[in-house]
Coordinates of C-alpha atoms in Angstrom, one line a residue:
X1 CA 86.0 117.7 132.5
X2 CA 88.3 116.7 129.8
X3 CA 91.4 115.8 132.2
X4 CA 92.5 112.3 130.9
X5 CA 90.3 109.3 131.4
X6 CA 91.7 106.2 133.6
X7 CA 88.5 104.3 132.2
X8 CA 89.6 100.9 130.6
X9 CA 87.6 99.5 128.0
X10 CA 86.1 96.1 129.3
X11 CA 82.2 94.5 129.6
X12 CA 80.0 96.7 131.3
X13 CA 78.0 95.3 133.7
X14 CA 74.0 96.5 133.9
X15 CA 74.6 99.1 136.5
X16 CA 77.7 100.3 135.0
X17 CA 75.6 100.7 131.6
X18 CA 72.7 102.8 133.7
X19 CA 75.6 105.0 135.0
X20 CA 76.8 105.8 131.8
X21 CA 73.4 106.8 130.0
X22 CA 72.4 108.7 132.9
X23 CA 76.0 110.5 132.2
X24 CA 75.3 111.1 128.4
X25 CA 71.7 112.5 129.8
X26 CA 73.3 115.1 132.3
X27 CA 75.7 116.1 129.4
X28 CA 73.5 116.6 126.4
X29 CA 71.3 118.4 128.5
X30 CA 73.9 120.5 129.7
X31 CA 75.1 121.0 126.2
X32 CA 71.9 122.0 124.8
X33 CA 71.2 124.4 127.9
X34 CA 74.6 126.5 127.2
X35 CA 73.9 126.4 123.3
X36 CA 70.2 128.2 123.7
X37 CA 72.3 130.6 126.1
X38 CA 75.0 131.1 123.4
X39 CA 72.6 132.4 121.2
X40 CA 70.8 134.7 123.0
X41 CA 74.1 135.6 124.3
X42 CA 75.2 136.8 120.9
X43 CA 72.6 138.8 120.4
X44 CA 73.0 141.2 123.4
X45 CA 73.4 144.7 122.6
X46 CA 76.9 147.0 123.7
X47 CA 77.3 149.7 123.9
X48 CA 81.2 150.8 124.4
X49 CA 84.3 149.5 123.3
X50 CA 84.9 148.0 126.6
X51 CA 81.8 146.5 126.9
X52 CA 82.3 144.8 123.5
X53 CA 85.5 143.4 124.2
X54 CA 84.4 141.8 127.6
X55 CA 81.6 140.4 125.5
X56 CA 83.4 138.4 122.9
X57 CA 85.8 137.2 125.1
X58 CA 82.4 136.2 127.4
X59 CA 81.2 134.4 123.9
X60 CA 84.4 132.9 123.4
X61 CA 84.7 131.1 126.9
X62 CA 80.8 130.1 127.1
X63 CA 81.5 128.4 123.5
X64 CA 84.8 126.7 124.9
X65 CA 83.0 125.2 127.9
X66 CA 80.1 123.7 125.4
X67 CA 82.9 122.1 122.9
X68 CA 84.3 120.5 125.9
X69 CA 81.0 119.2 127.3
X70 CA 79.8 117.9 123.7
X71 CA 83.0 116.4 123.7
X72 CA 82.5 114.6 127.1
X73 CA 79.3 113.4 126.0
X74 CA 81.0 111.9 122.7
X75 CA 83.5 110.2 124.6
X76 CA 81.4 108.3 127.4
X77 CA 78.7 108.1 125.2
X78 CA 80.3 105.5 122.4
X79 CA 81.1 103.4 125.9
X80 CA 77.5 101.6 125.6
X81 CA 77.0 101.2 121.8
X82 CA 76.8 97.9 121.1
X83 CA 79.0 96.9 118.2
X84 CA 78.7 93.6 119.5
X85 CA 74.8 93.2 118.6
X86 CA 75.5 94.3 114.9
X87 CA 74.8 91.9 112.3
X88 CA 77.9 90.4 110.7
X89 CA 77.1 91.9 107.3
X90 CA 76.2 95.6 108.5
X91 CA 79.6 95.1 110.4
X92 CA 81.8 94.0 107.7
X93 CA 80.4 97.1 105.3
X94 CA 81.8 99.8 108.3
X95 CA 84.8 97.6 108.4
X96 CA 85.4 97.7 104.4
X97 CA 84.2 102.1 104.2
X98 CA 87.1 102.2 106.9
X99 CA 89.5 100.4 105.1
X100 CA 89.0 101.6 101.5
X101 CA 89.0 105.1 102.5
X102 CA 92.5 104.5 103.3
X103 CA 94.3 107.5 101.5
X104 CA 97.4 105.6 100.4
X105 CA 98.4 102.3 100.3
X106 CA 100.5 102.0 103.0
X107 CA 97.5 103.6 105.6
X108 CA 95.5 100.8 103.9
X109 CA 98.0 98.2 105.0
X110 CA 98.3 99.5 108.7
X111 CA 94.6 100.0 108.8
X112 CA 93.7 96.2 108.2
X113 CA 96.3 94.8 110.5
X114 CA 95.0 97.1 113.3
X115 CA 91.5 96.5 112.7
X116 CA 92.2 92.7 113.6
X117 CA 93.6 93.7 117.1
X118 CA 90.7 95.6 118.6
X119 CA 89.1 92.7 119.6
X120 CA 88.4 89.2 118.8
X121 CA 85.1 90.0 118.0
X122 CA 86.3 93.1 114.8
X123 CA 89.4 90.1 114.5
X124 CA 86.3 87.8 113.8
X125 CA 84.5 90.2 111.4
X126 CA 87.7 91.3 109.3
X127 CA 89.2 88.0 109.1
X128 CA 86.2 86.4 107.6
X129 CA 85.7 89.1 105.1
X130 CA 87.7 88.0 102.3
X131 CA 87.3 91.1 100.3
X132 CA 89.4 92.9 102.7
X133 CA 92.7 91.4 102.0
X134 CA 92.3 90.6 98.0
X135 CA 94.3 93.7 97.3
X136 CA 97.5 93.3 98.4
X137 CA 100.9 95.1 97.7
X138 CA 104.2 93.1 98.6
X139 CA 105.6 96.3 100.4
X140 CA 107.4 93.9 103.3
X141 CA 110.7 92.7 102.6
X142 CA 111.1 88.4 101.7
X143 CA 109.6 85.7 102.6
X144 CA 106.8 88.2 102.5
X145 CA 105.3 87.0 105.4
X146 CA 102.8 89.7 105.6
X147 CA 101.7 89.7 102.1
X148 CA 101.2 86.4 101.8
X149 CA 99.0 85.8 105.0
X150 CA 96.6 88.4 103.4
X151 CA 96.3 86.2 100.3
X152 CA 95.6 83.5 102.6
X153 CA 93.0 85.5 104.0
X154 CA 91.5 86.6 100.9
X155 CA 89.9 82.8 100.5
X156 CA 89.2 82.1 96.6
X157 CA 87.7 86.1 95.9
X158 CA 89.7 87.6 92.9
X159 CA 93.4 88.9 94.3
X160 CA 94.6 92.6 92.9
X161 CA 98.5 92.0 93.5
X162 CA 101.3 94.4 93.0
X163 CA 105.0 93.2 93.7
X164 CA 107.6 95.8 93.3
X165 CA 111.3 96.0 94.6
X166 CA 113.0 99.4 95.4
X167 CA 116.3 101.0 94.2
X168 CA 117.3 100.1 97.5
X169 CA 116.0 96.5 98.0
X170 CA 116.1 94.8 95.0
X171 CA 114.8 90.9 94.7
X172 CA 117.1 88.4 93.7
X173 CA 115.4 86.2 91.4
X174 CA 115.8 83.0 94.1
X175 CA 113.3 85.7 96.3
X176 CA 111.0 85.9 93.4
X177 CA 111.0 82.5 92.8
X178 CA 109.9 81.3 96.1
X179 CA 106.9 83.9 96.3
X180 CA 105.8 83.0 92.8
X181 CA 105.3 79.0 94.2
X182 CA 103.9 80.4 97.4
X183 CA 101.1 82.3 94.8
X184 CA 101.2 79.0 92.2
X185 CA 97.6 78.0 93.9
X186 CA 96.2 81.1 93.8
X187 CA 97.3 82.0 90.7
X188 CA 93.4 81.2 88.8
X189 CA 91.6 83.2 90.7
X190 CA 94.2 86.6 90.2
X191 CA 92.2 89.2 88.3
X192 CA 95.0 92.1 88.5
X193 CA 98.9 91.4 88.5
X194 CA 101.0 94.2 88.4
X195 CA 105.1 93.2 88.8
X196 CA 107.6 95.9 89.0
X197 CA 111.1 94.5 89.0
X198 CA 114.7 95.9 88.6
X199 CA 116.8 92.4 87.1
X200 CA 116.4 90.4 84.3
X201 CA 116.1 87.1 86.0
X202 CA 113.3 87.7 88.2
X203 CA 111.3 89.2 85.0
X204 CA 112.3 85.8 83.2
X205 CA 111.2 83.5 86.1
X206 CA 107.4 85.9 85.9
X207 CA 107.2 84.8 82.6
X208 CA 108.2 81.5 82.6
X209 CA 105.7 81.1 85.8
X210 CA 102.7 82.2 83.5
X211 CA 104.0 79.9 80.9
X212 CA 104.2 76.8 82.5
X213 CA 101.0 77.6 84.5
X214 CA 99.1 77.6 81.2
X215 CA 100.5 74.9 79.8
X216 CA 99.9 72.5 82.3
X217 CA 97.2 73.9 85.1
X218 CA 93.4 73.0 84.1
X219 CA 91.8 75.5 85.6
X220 CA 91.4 78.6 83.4
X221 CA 92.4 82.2 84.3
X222 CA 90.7 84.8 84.9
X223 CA 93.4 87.9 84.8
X224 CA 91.8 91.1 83.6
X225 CA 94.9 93.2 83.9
X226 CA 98.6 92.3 83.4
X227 CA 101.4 94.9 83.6
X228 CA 105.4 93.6 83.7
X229 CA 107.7 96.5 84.3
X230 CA 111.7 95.9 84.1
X231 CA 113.0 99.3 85.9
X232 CA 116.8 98.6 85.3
X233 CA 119.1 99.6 82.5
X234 CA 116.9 100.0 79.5
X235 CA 120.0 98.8 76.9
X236 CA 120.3 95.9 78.4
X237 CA 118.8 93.0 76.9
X238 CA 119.5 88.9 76.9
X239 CA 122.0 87.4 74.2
X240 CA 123.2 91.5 73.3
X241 CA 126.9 93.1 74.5
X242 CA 126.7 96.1 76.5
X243 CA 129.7 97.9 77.0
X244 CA 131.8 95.2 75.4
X245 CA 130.4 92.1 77.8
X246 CA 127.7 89.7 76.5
X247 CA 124.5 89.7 79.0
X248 CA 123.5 86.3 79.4
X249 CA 120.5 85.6 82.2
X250 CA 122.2 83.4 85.3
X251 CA 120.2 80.1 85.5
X252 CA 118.0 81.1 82.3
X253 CA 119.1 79.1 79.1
X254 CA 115.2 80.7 77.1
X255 CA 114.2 84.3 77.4
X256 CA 111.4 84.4 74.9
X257 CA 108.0 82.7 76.9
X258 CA 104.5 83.2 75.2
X259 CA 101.9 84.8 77.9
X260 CA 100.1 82.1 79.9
X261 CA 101.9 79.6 77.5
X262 CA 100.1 80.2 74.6
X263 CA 96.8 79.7 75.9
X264 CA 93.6 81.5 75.4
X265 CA 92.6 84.3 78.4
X266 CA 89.6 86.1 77.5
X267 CA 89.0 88.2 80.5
X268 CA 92.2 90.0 80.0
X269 CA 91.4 93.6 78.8
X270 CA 94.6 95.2 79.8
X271 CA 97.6 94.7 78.6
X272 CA 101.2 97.0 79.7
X273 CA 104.6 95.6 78.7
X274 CA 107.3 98.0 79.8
X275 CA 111.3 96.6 78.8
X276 CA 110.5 93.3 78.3
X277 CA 109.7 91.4 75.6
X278 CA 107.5 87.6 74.4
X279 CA 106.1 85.8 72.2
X280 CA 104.1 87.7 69.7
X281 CA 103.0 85.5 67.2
X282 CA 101.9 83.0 69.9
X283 CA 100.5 84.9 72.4
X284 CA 96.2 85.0 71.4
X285 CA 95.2 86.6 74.3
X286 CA 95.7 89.9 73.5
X287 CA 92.5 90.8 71.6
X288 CA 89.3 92.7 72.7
X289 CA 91.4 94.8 74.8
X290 CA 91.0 98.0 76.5
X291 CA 94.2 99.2 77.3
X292 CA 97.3 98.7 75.1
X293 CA 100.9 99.6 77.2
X294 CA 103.5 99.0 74.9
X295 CA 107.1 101.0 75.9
X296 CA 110.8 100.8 76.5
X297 CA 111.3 97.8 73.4
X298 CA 113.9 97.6 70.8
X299 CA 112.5 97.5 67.4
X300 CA 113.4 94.0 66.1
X301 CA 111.5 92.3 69.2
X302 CA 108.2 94.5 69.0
X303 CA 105.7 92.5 67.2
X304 CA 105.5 92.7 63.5
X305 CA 103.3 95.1 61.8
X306 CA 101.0 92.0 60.8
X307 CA 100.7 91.2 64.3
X308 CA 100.7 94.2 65.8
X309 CA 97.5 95.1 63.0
X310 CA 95.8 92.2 64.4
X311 CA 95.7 93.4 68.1
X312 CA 94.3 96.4 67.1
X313 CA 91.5 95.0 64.5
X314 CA 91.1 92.1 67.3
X315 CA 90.1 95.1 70.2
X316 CA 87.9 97.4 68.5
X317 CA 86.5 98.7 72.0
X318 CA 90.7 100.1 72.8
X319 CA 90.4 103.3 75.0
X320 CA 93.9 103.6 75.0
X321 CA 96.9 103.2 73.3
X322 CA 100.0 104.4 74.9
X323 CA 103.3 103.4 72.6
X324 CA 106.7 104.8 74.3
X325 CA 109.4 103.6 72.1
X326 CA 107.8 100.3 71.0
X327 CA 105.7 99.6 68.2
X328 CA 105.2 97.4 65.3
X329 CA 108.4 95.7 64.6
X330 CA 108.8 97.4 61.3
X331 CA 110.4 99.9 58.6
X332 CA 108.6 103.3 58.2
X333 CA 105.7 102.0 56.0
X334 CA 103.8 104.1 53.1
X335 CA 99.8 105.1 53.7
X336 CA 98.6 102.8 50.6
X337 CA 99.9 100.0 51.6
X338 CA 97.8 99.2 54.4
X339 CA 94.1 100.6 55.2
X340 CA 93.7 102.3 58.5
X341 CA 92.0 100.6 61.1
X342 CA 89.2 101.8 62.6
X343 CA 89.4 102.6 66.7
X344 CA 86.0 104.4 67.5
X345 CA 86.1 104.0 71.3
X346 CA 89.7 105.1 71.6
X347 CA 90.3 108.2 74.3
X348 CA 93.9 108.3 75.0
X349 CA 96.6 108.6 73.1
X350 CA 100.1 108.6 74.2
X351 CA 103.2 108.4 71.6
X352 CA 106.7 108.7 72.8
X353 CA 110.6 108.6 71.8
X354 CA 109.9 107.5 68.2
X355 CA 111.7 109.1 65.0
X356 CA 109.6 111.3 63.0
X357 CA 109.1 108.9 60.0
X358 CA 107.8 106.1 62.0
X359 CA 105.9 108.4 64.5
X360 CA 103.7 109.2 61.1
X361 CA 103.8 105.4 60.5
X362 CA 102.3 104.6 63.4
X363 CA 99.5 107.0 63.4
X364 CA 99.1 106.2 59.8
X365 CA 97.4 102.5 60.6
X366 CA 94.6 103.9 62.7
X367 CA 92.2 106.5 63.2
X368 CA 90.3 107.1 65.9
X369 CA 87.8 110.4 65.5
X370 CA 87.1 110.2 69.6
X371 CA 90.4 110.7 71.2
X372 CA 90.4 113.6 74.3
X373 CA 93.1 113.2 75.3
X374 CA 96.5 113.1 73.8
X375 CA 100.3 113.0 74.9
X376 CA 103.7 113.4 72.6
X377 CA 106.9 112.9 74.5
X378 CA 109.9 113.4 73.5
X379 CA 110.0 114.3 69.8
X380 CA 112.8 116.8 69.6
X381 CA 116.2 117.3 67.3
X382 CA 114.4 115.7 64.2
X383 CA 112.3 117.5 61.3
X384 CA 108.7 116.6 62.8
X385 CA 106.9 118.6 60.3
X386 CA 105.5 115.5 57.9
X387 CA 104.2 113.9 61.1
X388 CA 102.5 117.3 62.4
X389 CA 101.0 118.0 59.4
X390 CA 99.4 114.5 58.8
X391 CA 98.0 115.0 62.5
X392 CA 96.4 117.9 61.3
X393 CA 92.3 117.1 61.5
X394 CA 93.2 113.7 62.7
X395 CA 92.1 114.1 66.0
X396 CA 89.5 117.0 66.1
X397 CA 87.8 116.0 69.5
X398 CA 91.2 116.6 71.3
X399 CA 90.0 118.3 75.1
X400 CA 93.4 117.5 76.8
X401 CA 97.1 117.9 75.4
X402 CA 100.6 116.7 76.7
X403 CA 103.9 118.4 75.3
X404 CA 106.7 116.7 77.1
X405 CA 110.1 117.9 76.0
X406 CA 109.2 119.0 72.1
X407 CA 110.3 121.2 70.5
X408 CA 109.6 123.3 66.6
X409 CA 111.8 124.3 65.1
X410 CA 111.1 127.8 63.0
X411 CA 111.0 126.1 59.9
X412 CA 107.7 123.6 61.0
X413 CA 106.1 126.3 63.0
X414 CA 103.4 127.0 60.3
X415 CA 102.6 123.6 60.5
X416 CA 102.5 123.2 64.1
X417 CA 99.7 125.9 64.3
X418 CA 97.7 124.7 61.9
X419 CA 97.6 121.1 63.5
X420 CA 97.2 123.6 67.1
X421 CA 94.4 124.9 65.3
X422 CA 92.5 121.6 64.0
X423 CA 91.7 120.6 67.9
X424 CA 88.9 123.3 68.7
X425 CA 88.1 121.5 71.7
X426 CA 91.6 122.1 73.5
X427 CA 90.7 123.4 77.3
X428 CA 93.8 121.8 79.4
X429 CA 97.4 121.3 78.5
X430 CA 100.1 119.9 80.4
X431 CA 103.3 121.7 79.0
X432 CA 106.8 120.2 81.0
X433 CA 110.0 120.7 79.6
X434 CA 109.3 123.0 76.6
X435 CA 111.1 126.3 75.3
X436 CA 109.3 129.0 74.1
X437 CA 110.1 128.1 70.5
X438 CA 106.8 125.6 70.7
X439 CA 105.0 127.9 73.8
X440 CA 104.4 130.6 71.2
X441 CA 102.9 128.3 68.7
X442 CA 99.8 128.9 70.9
X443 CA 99.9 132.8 70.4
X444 CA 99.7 132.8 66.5
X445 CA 96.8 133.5 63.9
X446 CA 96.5 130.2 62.0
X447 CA 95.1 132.6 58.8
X448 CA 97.8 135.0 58.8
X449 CA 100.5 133.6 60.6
X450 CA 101.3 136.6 62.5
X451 CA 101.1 137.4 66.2
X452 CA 101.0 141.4 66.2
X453 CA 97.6 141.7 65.0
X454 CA 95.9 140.5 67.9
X455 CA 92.1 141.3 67.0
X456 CA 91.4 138.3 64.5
X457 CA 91.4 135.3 66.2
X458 CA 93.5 132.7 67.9
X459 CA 94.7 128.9 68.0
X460 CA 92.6 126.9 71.2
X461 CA 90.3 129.8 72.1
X462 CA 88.6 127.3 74.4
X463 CA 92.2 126.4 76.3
X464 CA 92.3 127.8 79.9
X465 CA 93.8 125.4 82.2
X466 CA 97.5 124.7 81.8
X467 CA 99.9 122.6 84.0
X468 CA 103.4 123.3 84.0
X469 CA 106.6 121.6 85.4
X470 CA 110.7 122.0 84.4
X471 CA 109.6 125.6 82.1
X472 CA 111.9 128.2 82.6
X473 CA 110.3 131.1 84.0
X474 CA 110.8 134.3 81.7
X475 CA 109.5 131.3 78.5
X476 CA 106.7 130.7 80.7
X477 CA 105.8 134.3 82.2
X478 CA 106.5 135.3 78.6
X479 CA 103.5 132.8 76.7
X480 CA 101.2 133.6 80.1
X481 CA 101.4 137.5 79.4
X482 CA 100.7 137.1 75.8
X483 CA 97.8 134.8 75.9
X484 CA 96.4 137.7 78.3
X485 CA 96.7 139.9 75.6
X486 CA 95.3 137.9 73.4
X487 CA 92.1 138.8 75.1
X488 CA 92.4 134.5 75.5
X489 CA 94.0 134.3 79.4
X490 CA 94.6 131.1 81.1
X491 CA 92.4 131.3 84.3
X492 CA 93.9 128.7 86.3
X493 CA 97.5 127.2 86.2
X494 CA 98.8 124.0 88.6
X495 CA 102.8 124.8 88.5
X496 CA 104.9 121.7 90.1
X497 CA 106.4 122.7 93.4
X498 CA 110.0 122.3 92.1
X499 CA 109.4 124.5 89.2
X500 CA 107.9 127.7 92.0
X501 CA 111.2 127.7 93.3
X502 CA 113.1 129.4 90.0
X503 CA 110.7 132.0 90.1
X504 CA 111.8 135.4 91.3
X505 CA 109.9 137.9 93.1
X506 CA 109.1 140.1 90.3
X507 CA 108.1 136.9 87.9
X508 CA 106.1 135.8 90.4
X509 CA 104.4 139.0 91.0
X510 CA 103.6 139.1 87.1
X511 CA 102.1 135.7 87.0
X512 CA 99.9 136.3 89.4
X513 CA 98.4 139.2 88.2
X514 CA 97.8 137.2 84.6
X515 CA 96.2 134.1 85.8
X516 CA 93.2 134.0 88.1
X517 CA 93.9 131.1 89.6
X518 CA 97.5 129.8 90.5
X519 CA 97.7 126.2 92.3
X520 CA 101.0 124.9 93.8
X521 CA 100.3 120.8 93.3
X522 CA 102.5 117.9 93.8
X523 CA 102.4 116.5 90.1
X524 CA 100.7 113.2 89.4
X525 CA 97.1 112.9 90.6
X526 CA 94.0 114.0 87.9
X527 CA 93.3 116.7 88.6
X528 CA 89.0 118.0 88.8
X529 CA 89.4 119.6 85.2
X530 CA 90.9 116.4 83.8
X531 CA 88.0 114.2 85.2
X532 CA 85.2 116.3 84.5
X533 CA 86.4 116.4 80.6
X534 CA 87.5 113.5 80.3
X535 CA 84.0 112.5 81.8
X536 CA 82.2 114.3 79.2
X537 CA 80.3 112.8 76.4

């Protein structure tokens, strides 16, 4: 029944069509017959051993020969639907649920393309749907032939684009240059531009393409999001020596460019600027954002503290603000001389790789009485105890915390459970790269300091998701077994696959008989805890 077909597809003719349905009759009737049968079938009566092995085994064939007929059916049957007589539009939505269910990218990509060689007809359909190709990821090597047709195809609907080299195929800025004036007429109607690139050059020619274009175009942009990334060495920088040599861009006399050339773009929303650097003071469209990116920029060209106060005052519907070793371009500055701004609709947080007087600084501009969700990276080998104890309170609507290579020292552990203790709310926590000298902050009584009397109460009694990656495993067996006898256990952990393997037998064994649920994740994707909290009101 199921030996393979020699049926190619091709127009049936009216007879041929006849055939087929009277086919798909025989089978579903068949089908339906040997179902009924099944069930009575399972509902016979044995009475040995014997007879109740000859049984299944009689159940398991009868159910084997129905699979294969309802699979029969399926197969002929789909020969006479008419995908021809759809309407256009109900066509083009199966078309776009089959392409945007793509589970990565580069399915997405393969997907499209072999959509358009079923058949001129699906060619037809997909082709004209410009919504189809308006997200587009320069994965294909230069001239970008690929990439480039689908922007052609996406007609004037806004373009998402991504271009990104790779370690091992990194654009020379001539590359760059020739996509960028490929994209020059489509550039009014991108509404997301996200450009990953490892050399200075390239990265100067980006900016100096959004200058010009708003200096001199007419027609207005409409970019909602704009991220620039520069991957390579993060201590290089234009007109500075590195290792002794002066780094001077080839074929770029000006490295500082104003975004979109000064001019005025109010759709954008969100803003990322990752090693690279502009022109602060004339750069007005970053105001009513939503998401402020800033990382990876040396202090003396982050904008000033005046400027870098406007932005915030100018975008007082922020959700996040994520600062990774760039901020405003100024000395640690004292809490009266400036009143804190106010950022209601601010959710994430993220502060990295800043010294502890001007991590305090920074927080000391703002407050923001909604955040959920809260990352520090990287604050380790300096006394963080001012900063942790003005955080204490700050934030009291905290649901989700990130530790990433922190540390406390014994001297600022007080302080570090208090400010523990000021964020009731505290369910998840993503813990990487930690000792046990900040693990055990979480263990403590924030009234009497102690961690022997167990009975009165605890830091984050509401905390009982964790993630974990890099933790070494007697720290982190050590913290798990202790919050257990807390009478406070962690019910479900996601542990990073690289982080299982460091685990021996016996430490294994022990976490698993302290946490409910343990989940072996690739790291990286929200996970359904994260959503649903982050989700709540």
């Amino acid at each position: 029944m199921l030996e393979r077909d020699p049926w190619v597809p091709r127009p049936l003719t009216p007879e041929e069509i006849v055939l087929i349905r009277h086919q798909c009759v025989k089978l579903l009737a068949s089908y339906l017959r040997q179902e009924a049968y099944n069930k009575v079938l399972k509902t016979r009566i044995v009475k040995t051993a014997e007879e109740r092995e000859r049984h299944i085994a009689d159940i398991r064939e009868r159910e084997g020969h129905a699979v294969k007929t309802y699979i029969a059916y399926q197969l002929i049957y789909w020969r006479t639907f008419r995908i021809h007589d759809l309407p256009m539009e109900i066509l083009s939505n199966i078309i776009r649920y089959v392409v945007w269910s793509a589970p990565s990218p580069p399915i997405g990509i393969r997907w499209r393309l072999q959509l358009t060689w079923v058949s001129r007809y699906l060619r037809h359909a997909a082709i004209s749907d410009s919504t189809l190709w308006n997200a587009v990821w320069f994965r294909d090597n230069p001239p970008f032939e690929r990439s480039l047709a689908f922007v052609e195809r996406s007609g004037i609907s806004p373009l998402d684009l991504r271009i990104n080299d790779t370690e091992a195929r990194k654009f020379t800025d001539e590359e760059v240059c020739a996509l960028l004036k490929a994209l020059t007429p489509h550039l009014h109607h991108i509404r997301m531009l996200i450009i990953l690139l490892d050399n200075w050059e390239p990265i100067l020619s980006v900016l100096k393409w959004l200058s010009d274009y708003g200096k001199e175009a007419d027609r207005s942009l409409i970019m909602e999001r704009f991220e620039i990334h520069r991957t390579g060495n993060p201590y290089i920088w234009p007109g500075t020596v590195y290792r002794g040599a002066r780094f001077d861009p080839v074929n770029h006399t000006v490295s500082l460019y104003s975004l979109f050339g000064g001019k005025y773009v109010p759709e954008l929303k969100s803003f990322t600027m990752n090693g690279v650097y502009i022109d602060w003071a004339n750069t007005p469209s970053l105001e009513n954002l939503t998401t402020l990116d800033l990382r990876r920029i040396p202090l003396e060209l982050c904008p000033s503290l005046p400027r870098f106060r406007q932005i915030l005052c100018s975008s007082p519907m922020l959700t996040k603000l994520s600062l990774d070793g760039a901020g405003p371009a100024s000395n640690p500055t004292g809490l009266n001389n400036y009143p804190a701004i106010n950022l209601p609709h601010l959710q994430t947080l993220v502060l990295a790789n800043f010294a502890a007087p001007f991590s305090k600084s920074i927080v000391s501009h703002f407050t923001a009485p909604n955040v959920k969700d809260l990352t520090i990276m990287n604050f380790r080998g300096f006394n963080y105890g001012p900063f942790y104890e003005f955080m204490i309170g700050r934030f009291r609507k905290i649901k989700l915390l990130t530790l990433y290579t922190t540390n406390c020292p014994v001297d600022i552990l007080p302080t570090v459970i208090k400010w523990l203790d000021s964020m009731p709310l505290l369910a998840y926590a993503r813990l990487a790269a930690l000792e046990y000298d900040i693990l055990q902050a979480f263990l403590f009584d924030p009234e009497t300091m102690e961690d022997k009397d167990r009975a009165p109460r605890l830091v984050n009694p509401r905390l009982n998701v964790i993630e974990v990656q890099n933790i070494r495993p007697e720290a982190f067996a050590k913290f798990i077994g202790a919050r257990k006898l807390c009478g406070i256990p962690v019910k479900k952990t996601y542990m990073a696959k690289n982080m299982l393997a460091d685990f021996d037998a016996n430490l294994l064994r022990y976490i698993r008989e302290n946490i409910d649920g343990l989940m072996i994740v690739d790291m990286g994707a929200k996970t359904q805890e994260e959503e649903e909290l982050l989700n709540e009101p």
